[in-house]
Coordinates of C-alpha atoms (C1' of nucleotides) in Angstrom, one line a residue:
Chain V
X1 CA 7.5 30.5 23.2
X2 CA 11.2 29.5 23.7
X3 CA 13.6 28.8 21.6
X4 CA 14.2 25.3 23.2
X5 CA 10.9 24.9 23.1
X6 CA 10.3 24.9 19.7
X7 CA 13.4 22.8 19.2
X8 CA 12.5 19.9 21.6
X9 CA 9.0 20.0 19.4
X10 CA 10.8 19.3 16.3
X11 CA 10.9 15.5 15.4
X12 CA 14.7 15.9 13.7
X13 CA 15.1 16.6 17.2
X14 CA 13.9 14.1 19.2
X15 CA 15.9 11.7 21.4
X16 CA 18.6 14.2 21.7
X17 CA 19.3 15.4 25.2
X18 CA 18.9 18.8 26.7
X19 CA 22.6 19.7 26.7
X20 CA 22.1 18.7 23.1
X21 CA 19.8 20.8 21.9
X22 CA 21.0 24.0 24.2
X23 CA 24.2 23.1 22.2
X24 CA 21.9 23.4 18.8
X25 CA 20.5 27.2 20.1
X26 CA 23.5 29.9 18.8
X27 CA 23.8 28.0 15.4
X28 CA 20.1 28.7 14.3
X29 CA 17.9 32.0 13.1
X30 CA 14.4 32.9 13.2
X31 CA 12.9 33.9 10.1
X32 CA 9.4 35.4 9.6
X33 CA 7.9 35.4 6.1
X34 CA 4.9 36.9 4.6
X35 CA 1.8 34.9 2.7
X36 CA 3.3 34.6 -0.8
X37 CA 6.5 35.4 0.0
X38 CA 9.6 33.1 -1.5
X39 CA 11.9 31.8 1.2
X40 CA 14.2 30.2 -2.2
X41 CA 14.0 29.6 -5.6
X42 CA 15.7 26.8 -7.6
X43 CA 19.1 27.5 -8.3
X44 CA 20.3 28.9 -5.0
X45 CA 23.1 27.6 -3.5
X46 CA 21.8 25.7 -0.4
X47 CA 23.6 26.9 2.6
X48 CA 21.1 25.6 5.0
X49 CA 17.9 24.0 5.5
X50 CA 14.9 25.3 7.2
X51 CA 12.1 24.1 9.9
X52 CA 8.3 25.4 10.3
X53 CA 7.6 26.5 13.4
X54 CA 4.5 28.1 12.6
X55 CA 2.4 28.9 9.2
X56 CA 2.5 26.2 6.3
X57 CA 5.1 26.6 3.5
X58 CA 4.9 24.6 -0.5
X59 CA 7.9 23.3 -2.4
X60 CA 7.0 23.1 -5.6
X61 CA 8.5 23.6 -9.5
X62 CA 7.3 25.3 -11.8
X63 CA 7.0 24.1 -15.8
X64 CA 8.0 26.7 -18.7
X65 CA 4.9 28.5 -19.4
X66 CA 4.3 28.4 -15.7
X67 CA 2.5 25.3 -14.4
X68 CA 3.4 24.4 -11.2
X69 CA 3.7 20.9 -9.3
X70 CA 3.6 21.4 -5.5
X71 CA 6.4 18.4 -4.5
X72 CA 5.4 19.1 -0.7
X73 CA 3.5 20.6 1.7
X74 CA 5.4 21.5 5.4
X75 CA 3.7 22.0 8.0
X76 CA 5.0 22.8 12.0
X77 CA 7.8 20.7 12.9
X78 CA 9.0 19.8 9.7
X79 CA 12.4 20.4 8.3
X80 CA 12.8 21.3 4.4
X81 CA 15.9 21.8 1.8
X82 CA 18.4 19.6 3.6
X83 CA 18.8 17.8 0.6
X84 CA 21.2 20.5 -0.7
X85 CA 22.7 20.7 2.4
X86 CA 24.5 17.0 2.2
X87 CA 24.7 16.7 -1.3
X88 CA 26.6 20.1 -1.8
X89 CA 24.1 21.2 -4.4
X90 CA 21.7 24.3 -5.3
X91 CA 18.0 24.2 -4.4
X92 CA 16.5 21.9 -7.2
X93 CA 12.7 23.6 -6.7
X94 CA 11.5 26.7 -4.9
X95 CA 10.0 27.3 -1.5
X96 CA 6.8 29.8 -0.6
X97 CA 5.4 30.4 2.4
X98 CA 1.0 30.1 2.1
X99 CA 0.3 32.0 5.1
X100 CA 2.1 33.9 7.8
X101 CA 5.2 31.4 9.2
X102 CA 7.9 31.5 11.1
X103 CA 11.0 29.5 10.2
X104 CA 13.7 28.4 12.0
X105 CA 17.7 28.4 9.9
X106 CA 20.3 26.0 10.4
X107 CA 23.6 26.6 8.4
X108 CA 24.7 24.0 7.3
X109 CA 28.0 23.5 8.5
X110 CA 27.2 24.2 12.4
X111 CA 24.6 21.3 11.2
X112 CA 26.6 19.2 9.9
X113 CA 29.3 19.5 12.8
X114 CA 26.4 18.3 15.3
X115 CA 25.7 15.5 12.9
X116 CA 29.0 14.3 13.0
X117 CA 28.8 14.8 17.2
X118 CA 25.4 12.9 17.4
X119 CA 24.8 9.4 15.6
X120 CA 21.2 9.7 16.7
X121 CA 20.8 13.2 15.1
X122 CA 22.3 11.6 12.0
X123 CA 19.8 8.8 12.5
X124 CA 16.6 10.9 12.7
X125 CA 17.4 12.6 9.1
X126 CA 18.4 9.3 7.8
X127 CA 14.7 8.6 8.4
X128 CA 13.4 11.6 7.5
X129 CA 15.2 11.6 4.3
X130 CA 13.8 8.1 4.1
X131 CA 10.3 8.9 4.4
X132 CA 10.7 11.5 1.7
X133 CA 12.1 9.5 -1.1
X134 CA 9.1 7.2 -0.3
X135 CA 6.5 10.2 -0.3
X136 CA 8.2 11.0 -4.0
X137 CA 8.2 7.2 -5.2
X138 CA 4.1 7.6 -4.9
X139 CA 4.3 11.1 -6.5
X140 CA 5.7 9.4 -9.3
X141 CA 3.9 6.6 -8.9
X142 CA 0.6 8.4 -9.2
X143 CA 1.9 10.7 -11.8
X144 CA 3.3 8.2 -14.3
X145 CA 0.9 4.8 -13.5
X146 CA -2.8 6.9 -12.2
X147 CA -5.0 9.0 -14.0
X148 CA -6.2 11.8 -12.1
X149 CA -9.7 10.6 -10.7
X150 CA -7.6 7.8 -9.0
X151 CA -4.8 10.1 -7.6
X152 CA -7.8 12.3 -6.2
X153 CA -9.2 9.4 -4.7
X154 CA -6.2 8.7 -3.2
X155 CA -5.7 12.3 -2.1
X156 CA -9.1 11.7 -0.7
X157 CA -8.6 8.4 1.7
X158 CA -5.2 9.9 2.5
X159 CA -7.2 12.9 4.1
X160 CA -9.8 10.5 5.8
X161 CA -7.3 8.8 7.0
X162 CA -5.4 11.5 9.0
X163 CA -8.9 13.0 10.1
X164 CA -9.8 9.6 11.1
X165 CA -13.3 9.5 10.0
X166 CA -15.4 9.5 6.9
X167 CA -18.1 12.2 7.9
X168 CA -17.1 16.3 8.2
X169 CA -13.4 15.9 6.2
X170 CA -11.9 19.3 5.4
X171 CA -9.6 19.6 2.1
X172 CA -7.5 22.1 4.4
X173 CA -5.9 23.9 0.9
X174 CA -7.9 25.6 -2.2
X175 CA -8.2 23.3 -4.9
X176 CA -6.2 24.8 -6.8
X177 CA -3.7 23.9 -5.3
X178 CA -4.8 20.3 -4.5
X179 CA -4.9 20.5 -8.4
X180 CA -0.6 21.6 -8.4
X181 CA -0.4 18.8 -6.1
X182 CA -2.1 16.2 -7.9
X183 CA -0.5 17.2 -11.3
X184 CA -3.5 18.4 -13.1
X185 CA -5.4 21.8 -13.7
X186 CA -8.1 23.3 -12.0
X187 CA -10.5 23.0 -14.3
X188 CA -9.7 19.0 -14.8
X189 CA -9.9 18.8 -10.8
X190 CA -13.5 20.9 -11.3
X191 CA -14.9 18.4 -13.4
X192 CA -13.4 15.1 -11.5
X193 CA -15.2 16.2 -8.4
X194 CA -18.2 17.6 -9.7
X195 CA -18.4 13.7 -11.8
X196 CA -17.8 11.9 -8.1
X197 CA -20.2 13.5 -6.4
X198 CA -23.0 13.0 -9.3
X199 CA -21.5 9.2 -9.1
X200 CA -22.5 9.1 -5.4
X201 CA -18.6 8.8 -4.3
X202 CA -18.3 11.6 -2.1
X203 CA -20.5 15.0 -1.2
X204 CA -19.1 18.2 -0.9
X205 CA -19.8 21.6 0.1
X206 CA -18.0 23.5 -2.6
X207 CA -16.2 24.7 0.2
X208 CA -13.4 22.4 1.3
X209 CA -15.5 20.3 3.4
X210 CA -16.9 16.8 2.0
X211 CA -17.8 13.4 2.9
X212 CA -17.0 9.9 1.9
X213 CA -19.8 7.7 0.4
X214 CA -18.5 5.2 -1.2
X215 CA -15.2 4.3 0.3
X216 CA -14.7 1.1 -1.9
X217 CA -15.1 2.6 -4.8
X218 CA -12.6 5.6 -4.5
X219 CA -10.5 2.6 -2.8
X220 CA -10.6 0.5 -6.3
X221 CA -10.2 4.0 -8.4
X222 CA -7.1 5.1 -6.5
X223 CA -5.6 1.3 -6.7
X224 CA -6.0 1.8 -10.9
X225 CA -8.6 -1.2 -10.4
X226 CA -11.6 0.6 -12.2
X227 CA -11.9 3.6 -14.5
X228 CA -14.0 6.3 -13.7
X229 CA -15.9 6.3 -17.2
X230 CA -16.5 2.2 -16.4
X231 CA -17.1 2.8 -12.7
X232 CA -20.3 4.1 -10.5
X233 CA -23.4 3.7 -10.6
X234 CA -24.9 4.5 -13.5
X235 CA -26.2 8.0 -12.4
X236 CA -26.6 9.0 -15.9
X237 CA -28.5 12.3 -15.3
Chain I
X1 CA 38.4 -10.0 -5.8
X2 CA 38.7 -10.1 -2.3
X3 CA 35.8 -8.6 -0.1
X4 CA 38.0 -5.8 1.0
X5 CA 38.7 -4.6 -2.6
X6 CA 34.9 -4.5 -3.5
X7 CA 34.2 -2.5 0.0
X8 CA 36.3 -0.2 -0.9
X9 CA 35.7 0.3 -4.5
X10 CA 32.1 1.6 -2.9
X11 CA 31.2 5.3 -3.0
X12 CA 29.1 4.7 0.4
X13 CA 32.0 3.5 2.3
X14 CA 34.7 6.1 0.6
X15 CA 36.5 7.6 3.4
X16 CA 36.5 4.9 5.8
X17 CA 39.6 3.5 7.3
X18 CA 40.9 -0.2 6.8
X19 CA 40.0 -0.7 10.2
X20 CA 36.4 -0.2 9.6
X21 CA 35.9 -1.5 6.4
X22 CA 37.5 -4.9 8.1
X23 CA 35.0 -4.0 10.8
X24 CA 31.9 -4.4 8.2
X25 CA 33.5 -8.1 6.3
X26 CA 31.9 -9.9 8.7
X27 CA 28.4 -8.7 8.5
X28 CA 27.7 -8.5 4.6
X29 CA 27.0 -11.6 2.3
X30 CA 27.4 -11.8 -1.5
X31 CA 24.2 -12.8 -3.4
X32 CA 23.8 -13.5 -6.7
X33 CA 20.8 -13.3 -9.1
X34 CA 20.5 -14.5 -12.8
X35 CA 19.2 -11.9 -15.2
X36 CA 15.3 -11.3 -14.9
X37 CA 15.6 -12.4 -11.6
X38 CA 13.5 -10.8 -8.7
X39 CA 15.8 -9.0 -5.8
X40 CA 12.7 -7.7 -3.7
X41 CA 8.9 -6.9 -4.0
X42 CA 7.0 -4.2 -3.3
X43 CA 5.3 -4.8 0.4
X44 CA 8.8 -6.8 1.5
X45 CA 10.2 -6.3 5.0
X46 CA 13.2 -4.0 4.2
X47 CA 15.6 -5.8 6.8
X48 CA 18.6 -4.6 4.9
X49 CA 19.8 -3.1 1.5
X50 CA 22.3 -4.0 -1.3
X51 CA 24.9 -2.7 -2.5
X52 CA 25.9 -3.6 -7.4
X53 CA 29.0 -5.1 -7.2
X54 CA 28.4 -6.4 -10.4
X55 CA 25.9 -6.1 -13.1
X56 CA 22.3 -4.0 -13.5
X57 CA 19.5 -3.6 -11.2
X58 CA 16.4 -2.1 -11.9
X59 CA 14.1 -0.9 -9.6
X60 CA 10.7 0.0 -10.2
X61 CA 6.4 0.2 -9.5
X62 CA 3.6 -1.7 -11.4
X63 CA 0.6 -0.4 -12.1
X64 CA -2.6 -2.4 -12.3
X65 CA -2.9 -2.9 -15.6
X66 CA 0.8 -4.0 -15.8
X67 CA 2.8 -0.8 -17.5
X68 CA 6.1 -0.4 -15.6
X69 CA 7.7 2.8 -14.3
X70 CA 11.5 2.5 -13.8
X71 CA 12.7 4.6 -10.8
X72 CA 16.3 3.8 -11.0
X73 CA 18.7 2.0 -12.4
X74 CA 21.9 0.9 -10.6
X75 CA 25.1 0.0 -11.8
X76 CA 28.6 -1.2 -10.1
X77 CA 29.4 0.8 -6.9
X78 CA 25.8 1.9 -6.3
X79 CA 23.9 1.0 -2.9
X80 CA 20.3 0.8 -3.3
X81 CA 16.7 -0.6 -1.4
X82 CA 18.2 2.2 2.4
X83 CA 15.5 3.8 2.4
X84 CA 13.2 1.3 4.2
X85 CA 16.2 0.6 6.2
X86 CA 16.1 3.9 8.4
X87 CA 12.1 4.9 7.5
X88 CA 11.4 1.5 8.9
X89 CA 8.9 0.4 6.1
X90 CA 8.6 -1.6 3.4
X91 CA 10.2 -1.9 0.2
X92 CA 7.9 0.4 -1.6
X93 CA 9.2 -0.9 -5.0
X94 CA 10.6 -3.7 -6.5
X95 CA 14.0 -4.7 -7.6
X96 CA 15.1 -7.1 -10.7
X97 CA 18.6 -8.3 -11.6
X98 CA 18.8 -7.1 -15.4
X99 CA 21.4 -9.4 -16.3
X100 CA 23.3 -11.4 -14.0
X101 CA 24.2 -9.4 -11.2
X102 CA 26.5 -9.9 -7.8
X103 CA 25.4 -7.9 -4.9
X104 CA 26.4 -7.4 -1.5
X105 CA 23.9 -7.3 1.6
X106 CA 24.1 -5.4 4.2
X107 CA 21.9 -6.4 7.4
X108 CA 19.6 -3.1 8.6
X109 CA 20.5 -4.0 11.8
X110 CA 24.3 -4.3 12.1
X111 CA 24.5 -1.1 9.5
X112 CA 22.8 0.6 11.8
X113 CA 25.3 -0.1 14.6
X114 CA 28.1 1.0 12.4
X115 CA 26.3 4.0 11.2
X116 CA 26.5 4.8 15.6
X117 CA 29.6 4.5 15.7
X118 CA 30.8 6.3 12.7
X119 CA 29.7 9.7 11.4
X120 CA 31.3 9.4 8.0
X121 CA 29.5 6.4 7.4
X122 CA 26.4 8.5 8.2
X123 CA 27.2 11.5 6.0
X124 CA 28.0 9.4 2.7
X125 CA 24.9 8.3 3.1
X126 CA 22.6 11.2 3.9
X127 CA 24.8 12.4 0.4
X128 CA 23.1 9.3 -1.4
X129 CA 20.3 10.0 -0.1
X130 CA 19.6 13.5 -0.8
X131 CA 21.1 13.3 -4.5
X132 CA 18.6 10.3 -4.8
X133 CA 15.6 13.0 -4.0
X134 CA 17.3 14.9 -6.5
X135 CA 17.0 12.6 -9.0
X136 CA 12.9 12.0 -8.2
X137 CA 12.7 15.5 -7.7
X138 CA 13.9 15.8 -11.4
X139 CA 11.6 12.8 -12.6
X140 CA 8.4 14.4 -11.0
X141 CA 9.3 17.5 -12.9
X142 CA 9.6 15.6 -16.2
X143 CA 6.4 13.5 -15.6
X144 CA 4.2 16.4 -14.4
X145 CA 5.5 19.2 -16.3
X146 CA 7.2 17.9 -19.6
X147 CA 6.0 16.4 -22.5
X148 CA 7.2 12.9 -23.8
X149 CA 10.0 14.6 -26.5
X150 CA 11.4 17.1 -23.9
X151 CA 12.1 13.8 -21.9
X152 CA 13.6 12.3 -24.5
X153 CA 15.4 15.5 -25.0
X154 CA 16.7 15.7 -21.5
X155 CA 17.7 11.9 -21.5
X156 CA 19.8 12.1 -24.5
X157 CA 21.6 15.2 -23.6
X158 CA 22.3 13.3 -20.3
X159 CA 23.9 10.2 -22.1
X160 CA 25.4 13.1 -24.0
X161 CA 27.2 15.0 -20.7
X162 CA 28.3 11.5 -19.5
X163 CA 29.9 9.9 -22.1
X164 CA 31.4 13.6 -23.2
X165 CA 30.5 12.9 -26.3
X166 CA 28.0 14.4 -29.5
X167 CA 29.1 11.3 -31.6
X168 CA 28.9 7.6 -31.7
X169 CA 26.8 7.7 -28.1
X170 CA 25.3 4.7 -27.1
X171 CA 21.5 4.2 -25.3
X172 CA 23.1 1.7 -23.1
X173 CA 19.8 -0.1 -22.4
X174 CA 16.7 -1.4 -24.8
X175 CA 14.0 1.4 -26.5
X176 CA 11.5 -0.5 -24.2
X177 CA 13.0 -0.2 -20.5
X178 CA 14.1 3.6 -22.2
X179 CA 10.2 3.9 -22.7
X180 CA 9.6 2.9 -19.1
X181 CA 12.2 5.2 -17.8
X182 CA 10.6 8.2 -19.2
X183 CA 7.1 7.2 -17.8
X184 CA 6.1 6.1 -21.6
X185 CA 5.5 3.5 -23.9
X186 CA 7.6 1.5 -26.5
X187 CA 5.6 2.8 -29.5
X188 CA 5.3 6.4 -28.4
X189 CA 8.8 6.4 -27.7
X190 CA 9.9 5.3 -31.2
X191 CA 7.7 7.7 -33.2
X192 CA 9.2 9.7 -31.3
X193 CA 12.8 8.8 -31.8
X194 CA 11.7 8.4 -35.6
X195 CA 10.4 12.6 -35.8
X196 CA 13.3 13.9 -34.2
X197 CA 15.6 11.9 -36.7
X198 CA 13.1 13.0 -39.8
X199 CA 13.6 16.8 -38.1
X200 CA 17.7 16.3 -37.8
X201 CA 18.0 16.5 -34.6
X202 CA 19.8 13.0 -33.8
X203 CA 20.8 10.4 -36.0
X204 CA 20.1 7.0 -34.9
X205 CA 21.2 3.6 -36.5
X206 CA 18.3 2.2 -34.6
X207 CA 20.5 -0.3 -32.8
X208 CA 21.1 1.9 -29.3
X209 CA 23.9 4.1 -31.1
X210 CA 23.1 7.6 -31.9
X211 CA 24.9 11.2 -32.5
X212 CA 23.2 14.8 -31.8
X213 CA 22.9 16.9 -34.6
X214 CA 21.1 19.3 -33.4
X215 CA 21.9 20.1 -29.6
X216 CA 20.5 23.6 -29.3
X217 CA 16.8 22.3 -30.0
X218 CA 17.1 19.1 -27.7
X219 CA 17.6 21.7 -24.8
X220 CA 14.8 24.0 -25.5
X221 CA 13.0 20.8 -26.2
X222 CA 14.2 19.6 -22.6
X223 CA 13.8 23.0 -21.4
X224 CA 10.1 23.1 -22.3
X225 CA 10.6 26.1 -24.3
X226 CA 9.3 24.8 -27.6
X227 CA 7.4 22.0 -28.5
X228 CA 7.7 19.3 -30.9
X229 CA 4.7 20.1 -33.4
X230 CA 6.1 23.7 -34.2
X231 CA 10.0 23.0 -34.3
X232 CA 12.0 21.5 -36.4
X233 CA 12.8 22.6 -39.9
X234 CA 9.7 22.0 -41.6
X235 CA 11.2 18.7 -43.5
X236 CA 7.7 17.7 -43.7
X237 CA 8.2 14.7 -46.1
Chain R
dC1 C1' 14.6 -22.1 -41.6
dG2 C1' 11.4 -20.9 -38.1
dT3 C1' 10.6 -18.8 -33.7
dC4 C1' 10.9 -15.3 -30.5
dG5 C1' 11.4 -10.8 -28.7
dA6 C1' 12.2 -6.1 -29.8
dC7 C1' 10.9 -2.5 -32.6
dT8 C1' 8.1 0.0 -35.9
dT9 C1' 4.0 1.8 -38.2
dG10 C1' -1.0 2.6 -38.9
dA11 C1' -5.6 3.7 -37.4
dG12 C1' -8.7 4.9 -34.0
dT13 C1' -9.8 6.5 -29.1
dT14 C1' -9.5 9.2 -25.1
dA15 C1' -7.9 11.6 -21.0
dA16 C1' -6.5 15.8 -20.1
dC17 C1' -5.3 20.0 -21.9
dT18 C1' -6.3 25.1 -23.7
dC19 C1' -9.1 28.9 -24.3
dA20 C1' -13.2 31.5 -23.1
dA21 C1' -16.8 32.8 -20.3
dA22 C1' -20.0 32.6 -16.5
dT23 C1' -20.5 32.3 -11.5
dC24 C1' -19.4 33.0 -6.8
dA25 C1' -17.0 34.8 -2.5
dT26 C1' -14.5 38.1 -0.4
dG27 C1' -12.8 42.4 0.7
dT28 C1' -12.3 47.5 -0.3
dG29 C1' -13.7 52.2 -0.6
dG30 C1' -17.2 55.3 -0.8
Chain U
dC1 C1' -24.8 49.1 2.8
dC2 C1' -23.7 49.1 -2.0
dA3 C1' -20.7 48.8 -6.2
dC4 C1' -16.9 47.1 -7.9
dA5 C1' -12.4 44.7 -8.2
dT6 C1' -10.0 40.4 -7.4
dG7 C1' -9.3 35.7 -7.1
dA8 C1' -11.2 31.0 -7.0
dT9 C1' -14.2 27.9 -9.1
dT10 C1' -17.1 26.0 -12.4
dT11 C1' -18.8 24.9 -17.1
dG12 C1' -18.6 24.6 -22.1
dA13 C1' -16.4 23.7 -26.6
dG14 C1' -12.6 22.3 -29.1
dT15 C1' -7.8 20.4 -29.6
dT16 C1' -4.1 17.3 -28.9
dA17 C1' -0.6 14.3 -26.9
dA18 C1' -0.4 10.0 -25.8
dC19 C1' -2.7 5.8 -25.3
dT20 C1' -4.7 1.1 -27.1
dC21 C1' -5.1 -2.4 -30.5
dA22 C1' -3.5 -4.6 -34.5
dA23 C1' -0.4 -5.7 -38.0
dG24 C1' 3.7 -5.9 -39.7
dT25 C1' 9.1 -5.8 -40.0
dC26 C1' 13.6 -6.8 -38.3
dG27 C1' 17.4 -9.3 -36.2
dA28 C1' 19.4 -12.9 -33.2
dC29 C1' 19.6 -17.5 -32.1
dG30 C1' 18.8 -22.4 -32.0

DNA sequence: CGTCGACTTGAGTTAACTCAAATCATGTGG
DNA sequence: CCACATGATTTGAGTTAACTCAAGTCGACG
C-alpha cells in the first residue's frame, strides 16, 4: 500500500488536500515492531508522535510492584503520544505493540511547521485531543465513582454498542488485559463474570465471545444505580 | 481592569499581537457567578468555554450515590470547559464557582474562526490541552495504582514544589474538597493526615497549614515504594 | 449562646486485594 | 501423536484498605 494511502486513511488527516498530504510524505518514517515489543517507555523525551497503520498497540503505566493500567488501546488510523509533542514534555506512560504493527513517525517539528501552515490540520488534533481528555474523564470517572462490576458492565454495552447487536459480541483482547484496562486484577475480573453470568446478565463462552441478557440490568449496574450483591435475580445456587 | 489587560494576562492568548487580542474584545462577555454557584452541567451543550479571570472554579463528576470526584481546579489565567468546544460534545462534567468568581466566555463559534486564522492561537492551545491529559494521565495512575497515603504523599510534595517551600505550606483549599481531589473521603483522609503526623512525617496545625518533616518517606510513599502499615518509625503510641 | 458546617474519631462492613493451587489451551520437540 | 512447558483463566481462602454509619468535637458567625 502507498504511503499516501495510508495517510489520506488517517482521520488527523482528513480534509486536507492532496498537495497537502504529498507535502506531509518526506517528514514521516515507517516503523515495524514486533508483538511485545516497546515502541517508548515513560520518561523519554517525546520527539514525535506516532500513527497505527496496521497491528493494535497499548499505552499503559505500570504501578511499583508492577500492576499495570492500560490508559488506551490504538488501533489503525489512530495517532498516539502527541501530547508530548506540544507540551514539550517526556512520555508520561509507555507504549507496546500487542501484535505485529506497523507505525508511521512524525517528528515533531516538521509537525508542528504543517500545523502552523494548516488551521484545519490544527483543527483535527484539537478534536482529537478533545476526544481523549473526554475518554480519560470516564477512566477516572469509573475508577474513582464505579466499582468494578459496573465498569465491566459498562465495558460490556460499550462493546455491544460498536458491534451493534446484543447476540455473537467478541471481547476482542484477553481478559487480562480487559482486567489492566478496567483497573482491577484478573482474578477479580474472573469472579465478576463468572457471578453475571450465574445472575443471568450475560453468557459467555470462556472464550472472548458472549451475549447480553439482561441489558437493563448491566445498564443500571454500570450507571452506579444497583449493586451487584443487591442486584439479579436471586440465582442463589 | 480594562478587557485588553485581562486578555493578555492569559496564558492561552500569550503570544498574540495587540491587533488580535483587539480582534477577540468584541466576541467575549464577562460573567459572573457567586460562590457555590453552578457554571455548567454535565449533559450541557458545550457552545463555548471560559476563561478564571478571577476567583476558583471547580470542575468535576457525580456519582449516583452523590460522592464527588474533583477533576480540576482552575484559578486566575486558566481557560477551562474547550474540550467540548473542538470534540463537539457535551460538557462531560460540571463546573461550580467556589467562591465568587469573574469569568470570561468565549463563543465556540467565533474561537473557532480565530483559531483559522491564527496558528499561535492554535498551538497554545493544543499545549493546554496536552498538559491537561497530563494531568488525567497522572490522576488515573494515582486512582488505579496508588493507595490513599501515596496520594496524599504526592499532593503535599506538589504544594511543596510550588510554594518552594518545606515550612509554613498552606493546603490552600478545605480537607473535604482535598478528599475529593484524591478520589477519597473526608474521614479517610484525616486519619490519614492524623498517622502521618503520629509517624513525623508532616506537622499539621489542622487549620490548612502544614510543614514536611519527613520528605524522603512522602516520596517513596508517593512513589509506591513503601506502604503506610510498615513505615514510619514504629511510634506506635 | 446556639447553630451550622467542617473535621475527627470509633466501630463495624465490605469490595477488592494477595497468595496459592488447580484447570485449561496452545504450541513445541521428540 | 504424545508429553511437557508456558501462559491464561479460574477458584478457594484469608487479609486489608477504604468505606459506611454514628457520635462526638471544634471553630466561626450571627
Amino acid at each position: 500500500m502507498d504511503i499516501i494511502e495510508h495517510l489520506a486513511a488517517i482521520p488527523l488527516f482528513s480534509g486536507l488536500s492532496r498537495e497537502d498530504l504529498d507535502d506531509l510524505v518526506p517528514v514521516v518514517q515507517y516503523k515495524t515492531y514486533q508483538r511485545g515489543e516497546r515502541i517508548f517507555a515513560e520518561g523519554d523525551e517525546g520527539t514525535g508522535f506516532y500513527v497505527v497503520i496496521s497491528g493494535r498497540v497499548k499505552v499503559y503505566k505500570l504501578s511499583f510492584e508492577g500492576k499495570e493500567q492500560i490508559l488506551h488501546m490504538f488501533e489503525p488510523g489512530a495517532p498516539f503520544g502527541e501530547a508530548p509533542v506540544f507540551a514539550g514534555k517526556a512520555f508520561p506512560a509507555n507504549a507496546e505493540a500487542l501484535e505485529e504493527s506497523v507505525l508511521l513517525y512524525f517528528s515533531r517539528n516538521a509537525f508542528i511547521e504543517r500545523i502552523n501552515k494548516n488551521p484545519s490540520l490544527s483543527l483535527n488534533m484539537l478534536a482529537i485531543l478533545s476526544e481523549r481528555l473526554h475518554t480519560f474523564t470516564r477512566l477516572i470517572e469509573d475508577l474513582s465513582l464505579k466499582e468494578t462490576p459496573g465498569r465491566l458492565a459498562a465495558y460490556l454495552l460499550y462493546l455491544s454498542e460498536r458491534q451493534g447487536a446484543l447476540d455473537n459480541l467478541e471481547l476482542g483482547i484477553s481478559k487480562t488485559q480487559l482486567a489492566s484496562i478496567l483497573g482491577t486484577i484478573p482474578e477479580t475480573l474472573s469472579r465478576i463474570f463468572s457471578k453475571m453470568t450465574k445472575q443471568g446478565l450475560i453468557d459467555s463462552d470462556g472464550h472472548g465471545r458472549f451475549r447480553i441478557l439482561n441489558r437493563l440490568m448491566l445498564e443500571r449496574l454500570a450507571a452506579g444505580e444497583v449493586r451487584f450483591s443487591q442486584s439479579g435475580s436471586h440465582t442463589e445456587e
